[in-house]
């Protein structure tokens, strides 16, 4: 009996770890053919757990990322917080170009800093649907 509970618990833990990885991969493969730069983040801005823990873990991840070396893996924090665009301003666009994707397990965001492209997106609203969760 105890072994069965252990197997079930282990299976649930593995599923909880694999599901975000699978959805992140699917989202990445969906936008890769477009050819724009892609930034990956394991934490989507709308993830409820991340929303709760962000004020505490965000500064820690930022500090670790600033150390460089193997801690550079935490650099996703630059574009994973709820107010990243206020802090980074145009820095990410200087690194990655005027248009890029942010891909997370929860979805894909197209980030645009080019006036002509933004105008085209706004005039073709039916082609560029906004996630209803963002409203």
PDB file of C-alpha atoms in Angstrom:
ATOM      1  CA  UNK A   1       0.000   0.000   0.000  1.00  0.00           C
ATOM      2  CA  UNK A   2       2.744   2.474   0.953  1.00  0.00           C
ATOM      3  CA  UNK A   3       4.653   1.627  -2.217  1.00  0.00           C
ATOM      4  CA  UNK A   4       1.596   2.402  -4.348  1.00  0.00           C
ATOM      5  CA  UNK A   5       1.129   5.801  -2.667  1.00  0.00           C
ATOM      6  CA  UNK A   6       4.816   6.497  -3.240  1.00  0.00           C
ATOM      7  CA  UNK A   7       4.455   5.636  -6.933  1.00  0.00           C
ATOM      8  CA  UNK A   8       1.373   7.818  -7.307  1.00  0.00           C
ATOM      9  CA  UNK A   9       3.037  10.731  -5.505  1.00  0.00           C
ATOM     10  CA  UNK A  10       6.179  10.352  -7.613  1.00  0.00           C
ATOM     11  CA  UNK A  11       4.136  10.227 -10.808  1.00  0.00           C
ATOM     12  CA  UNK A  12       2.278  13.389  -9.867  1.00  0.00           C
ATOM     13  CA  UNK A  13       5.541  15.180  -9.041  1.00  0.00           C
ATOM     14  CA  UNK A  14       7.069  14.156 -12.378  1.00  0.00           C
ATOM     15  CA  UNK A  15       3.934  15.285 -14.236  1.00  0.00           C
ATOM     16  CA  UNK A  16       3.997  18.665 -12.482  1.00  0.00           C
ATOM     17  CA  UNK A  17       7.610  19.136 -13.555  1.00  0.00           C
ATOM     18  CA  UNK A  18       7.200  17.859 -17.104  1.00  0.00           C
ATOM     19  CA  UNK A  19       4.013  19.713 -18.054  1.00  0.00           C
ATOM     20  CA  UNK A  20       5.593  23.210 -18.005  1.00  0.00           C
ATOM     21  CA  UNK A  21       8.605  21.889 -19.920  1.00  0.00           C
ATOM     22  CA  UNK A  22       6.375  20.333 -22.579  1.00  0.00           C
ATOM     23  CA  UNK A  23       4.232  23.455 -22.983  1.00  0.00           C
ATOM     24  CA  UNK A  24       7.326  25.692 -23.105  1.00  0.00           C
ATOM     25  CA  UNK A  25       8.740  23.490 -25.870  1.00  0.00           C
ATOM     26  CA  UNK A  26       5.457  23.561 -27.800  1.00  0.00           C
ATOM     27  CA  UNK A  27       5.254  27.350 -27.570  1.00  0.00           C
ATOM     28  CA  UNK A  28       8.882  27.673 -28.661  1.00  0.00           C
ATOM     29  CA  UNK A  29       8.409  25.369 -31.650  1.00  0.00           C
ATOM     30  CA  UNK A  30       5.314  27.327 -32.644  1.00  0.00           C
ATOM     31  CA  UNK A  31       7.169  30.666 -33.009  1.00  0.00           C
ATOM     32  CA  UNK A  32      10.605  29.421 -34.094  1.00  0.00           C
ATOM     33  CA  UNK A  33       9.787  29.337 -37.835  1.00  0.00           C
ATOM     34  CA  UNK A  34       8.956  33.060 -37.775  1.00  0.00           C
ATOM     35  CA  UNK A  35      12.656  33.867 -37.401  1.00  0.00           C
ATOM     36  CA  UNK A  36      12.468  36.585 -34.739  1.00  0.00           C
ATOM     37  CA  UNK A  37      14.636  36.451 -31.609  1.00  0.00           C
ATOM     38  CA  UNK A  38      13.112  34.310 -28.846  1.00  0.00           C
ATOM     39  CA  UNK A  39      13.631  34.793 -25.111  1.00  0.00           C
ATOM     40  CA  UNK A  40      12.674  31.796 -22.970  1.00  0.00           C
ATOM     41  CA  UNK A  41      11.388  32.009 -19.430  1.00  0.00           C
ATOM     42  CA  UNK A  42      10.285  29.134 -17.205  1.00  0.00           C
ATOM     43  CA  UNK A  43       7.981  31.538 -15.351  1.00  0.00           C
ATOM     44  CA  UNK A  44       5.147  33.265 -17.157  1.00  0.00           C
ATOM     45  CA  UNK A  45       4.073  36.644 -15.802  1.00  0.00           C
ATOM     46  CA  UNK A  46       0.516  35.349 -15.311  1.00  0.00           C
ATOM     47  CA  UNK A  47       1.532  32.219 -13.388  1.00  0.00           C
ATOM     48  CA  UNK A  48      -0.291  32.462 -10.016  1.00  0.00           C
ATOM     49  CA  UNK A  49       2.548  30.883  -8.030  1.00  0.00           C
ATOM     50  CA  UNK A  50       5.074  33.237  -9.632  1.00  0.00           C
ATOM     51  CA  UNK A  51       2.803  36.234  -8.989  1.00  0.00           C
ATOM     52  CA  UNK A  52       2.794  35.409  -5.268  1.00  0.00           C
ATOM     53  CA  UNK A  53       6.510  34.602  -4.915  1.00  0.00           C
ATOM     54  CA  UNK A  54       7.879  37.204  -7.339  1.00  0.00           C
ATOM     55  CA  UNK A  55       8.448  39.974  -4.758  1.00  0.00           C
ATOM     56  CA  UNK A  56      10.620  37.582  -2.747  1.00  0.00           C
ATOM     57  CA  UNK A  57      12.335  35.448  -5.400  1.00  0.00           C
ATOM     58  CA  UNK A  58      12.715  38.156  -8.062  1.00  0.00           C
ATOM     59  CA  UNK A  59      15.459  40.084  -6.242  1.00  0.00           C
ATOM     60  CA  UNK A  60      17.273  36.838  -5.390  1.00  0.00           C
ATOM     61  CA  UNK A  61      17.216  35.696  -9.035  1.00  0.00           C
ATOM     62  CA  UNK A  62      18.352  39.158 -10.142  1.00  0.00           C
ATOM     63  CA  UNK A  63      21.252  39.097  -7.693  1.00  0.00           C
ATOM     64  CA  UNK A  64      22.276  35.600  -8.806  1.00  0.00           C
ATOM     65  CA  UNK A  65      22.080  36.620 -12.469  1.00  0.00           C
ATOM     66  CA  UNK A  66      24.334  39.613 -11.790  1.00  0.00           C
ATOM     67  CA  UNK A  67      27.019  37.254 -10.451  1.00  0.00           C
ATOM     68  CA  UNK A  68      27.419  35.841 -13.967  1.00  0.00           C
ATOM     69  CA  UNK A  69      29.060  32.542 -14.776  1.00  0.00           C
ATOM     70  CA  UNK A  70      26.786  29.563 -14.121  1.00  0.00           C
ATOM     71  CA  UNK A  71      24.271  31.862 -12.417  1.00  0.00           C
ATOM     72  CA  UNK A  72      23.605  33.519 -15.782  1.00  0.00           C
ATOM     73  CA  UNK A  73      20.848  30.909 -16.114  1.00  0.00           C
ATOM     74  CA  UNK A  74      18.732  33.248 -13.974  1.00  0.00           C
ATOM     75  CA  UNK A  75      18.927  36.051 -16.572  1.00  0.00           C
ATOM     76  CA  UNK A  76      15.310  35.318 -17.526  1.00  0.00           C
ATOM     77  CA  UNK A  77      14.360  37.476 -14.544  1.00  0.00           C
ATOM     78  CA  UNK A  78      15.052  40.564 -16.720  1.00  0.00           C
ATOM     79  CA  UNK A  79      11.795  39.931 -18.602  1.00  0.00           C
ATOM     80  CA  UNK A  80       9.758  37.748 -16.233  1.00  0.00           C
ATOM     81  CA  UNK A  81       8.555  40.190 -13.595  1.00  0.00           C
ATOM     82  CA  UNK A  82       5.276  42.064 -13.857  1.00  0.00           C
ATOM     83  CA  UNK A  83       6.996  45.413 -14.380  1.00  0.00           C
ATOM     84  CA  UNK A  84      10.084  44.373 -16.362  1.00  0.00           C
ATOM     85  CA  UNK A  85       9.352  46.883 -19.140  1.00  0.00           C
ATOM     86  CA  UNK A  86       9.605  49.815 -16.715  1.00  0.00           C
ATOM     87  CA  UNK A  87      13.010  48.734 -15.407  1.00  0.00           C
ATOM     88  CA  UNK A  88      14.677  47.538 -18.591  1.00  0.00           C
ATOM     89  CA  UNK A  89      13.167  50.262 -20.791  1.00  0.00           C
ATOM     90  CA  UNK A  90      14.855  49.761 -24.177  1.00  0.00           C
ATOM     91  CA  UNK A  91      17.767  47.558 -23.016  1.00  0.00           C
ATOM     92  CA  UNK A  92      16.265  44.273 -24.230  1.00  0.00           C
ATOM     93  CA  UNK A  93      15.520  45.848 -27.603  1.00  0.00           C
ATOM     94  CA  UNK A  94      19.135  46.985 -27.885  1.00  0.00           C
ATOM     95  CA  UNK A  95      20.238  43.373 -27.284  1.00  0.00           C
ATOM     96  CA  UNK A  96      17.607  41.510 -29.315  1.00  0.00           C
ATOM     97  CA  UNK A  97      16.211  43.975 -31.847  1.00  0.00           C
ATOM     98  CA  UNK A  98      13.021  46.007 -32.188  1.00  0.00           C
ATOM     99  CA  UNK A  99      10.749  42.931 -32.257  1.00  0.00           C
ATOM    100  CA  UNK A 100      11.147  39.694 -30.293  1.00  0.00           C
ATOM    101  CA  UNK A 101       9.142  36.975 -28.591  1.00  0.00           C
ATOM    102  CA  UNK A 102       9.009  36.070 -24.911  1.00  0.00           C
ATOM    103  CA  UNK A 103       8.030  32.413 -24.659  1.00  0.00           C
ATOM    104  CA  UNK A 104       6.876  30.851 -21.383  1.00  0.00           C
ATOM    105  CA  UNK A 105       4.905  27.746 -20.473  1.00  0.00           C
ATOM    106  CA  UNK A 106       1.806  29.941 -20.171  1.00  0.00           C
ATOM    107  CA  UNK A 107       2.001  31.486 -23.620  1.00  0.00           C
ATOM    108  CA  UNK A 108       3.880  33.656 -26.065  1.00  0.00           C
ATOM    109  CA  UNK A 109       4.229  37.437 -26.108  1.00  0.00           C
ATOM    110  CA  UNK A 110       5.294  39.510 -29.079  1.00  0.00           C
ATOM    111  CA  UNK A 111       7.232  42.553 -27.851  1.00  0.00           C
ATOM    112  CA  UNK A 112       7.432  45.419 -30.344  1.00  0.00           C
ATOM    113  CA  UNK A 113       9.384  48.697 -30.211  1.00  0.00           C
ATOM    114  CA  UNK A 114       9.030  49.633 -33.887  1.00  0.00           C
ATOM    115  CA  UNK A 115       6.348  52.210 -34.721  1.00  0.00           C
ATOM    116  CA  UNK A 116       5.539  50.854 -38.195  1.00  0.00           C
ATOM    117  CA  UNK A 117       5.225  47.282 -36.914  1.00  0.00           C
ATOM    118  CA  UNK A 118       3.101  48.353 -33.951  1.00  0.00           C
ATOM    119  CA  UNK A 119       0.820  50.280 -36.283  1.00  0.00           C
ATOM    120  CA  UNK A 120       0.449  47.234 -38.535  1.00  0.00           C
ATOM    121  CA  UNK A 121      -0.421  45.043 -35.545  1.00  0.00           C
ATOM    122  CA  UNK A 122      -3.028  47.502 -34.307  1.00  0.00           C
ATOM    123  CA  UNK A 123      -4.695  47.789 -37.704  1.00  0.00           C
ATOM    124  CA  UNK A 124      -4.843  43.989 -38.093  1.00  0.00           C
ATOM    125  CA  UNK A 125      -6.309  43.159 -34.672  1.00  0.00           C
ATOM    126  CA  UNK A 126      -8.018  40.000 -35.919  1.00  0.00           C
ATOM    127  CA  UNK A 127      -4.661  38.568 -37.021  1.00  0.00           C
ATOM    128  CA  UNK A 128      -2.932  39.425 -33.717  1.00  0.00           C
ATOM    129  CA  UNK A 129      -5.264  38.267 -30.964  1.00  0.00           C
ATOM    130  CA  UNK A 130      -4.562  39.321 -27.409  1.00  0.00           C
ATOM    131  CA  UNK A 131      -4.825  36.734 -24.657  1.00  0.00           C
ATOM    132  CA  UNK A 132      -8.096  37.399 -22.757  1.00  0.00           C
ATOM    133  CA  UNK A 133      -6.202  36.865 -19.469  1.00  0.00           C
ATOM    134  CA  UNK A 134      -4.303  40.081 -20.200  1.00  0.00           C
ATOM    135  CA  UNK A 135      -7.457  42.235 -19.992  1.00  0.00           C
TER     136      UNK A 135
END
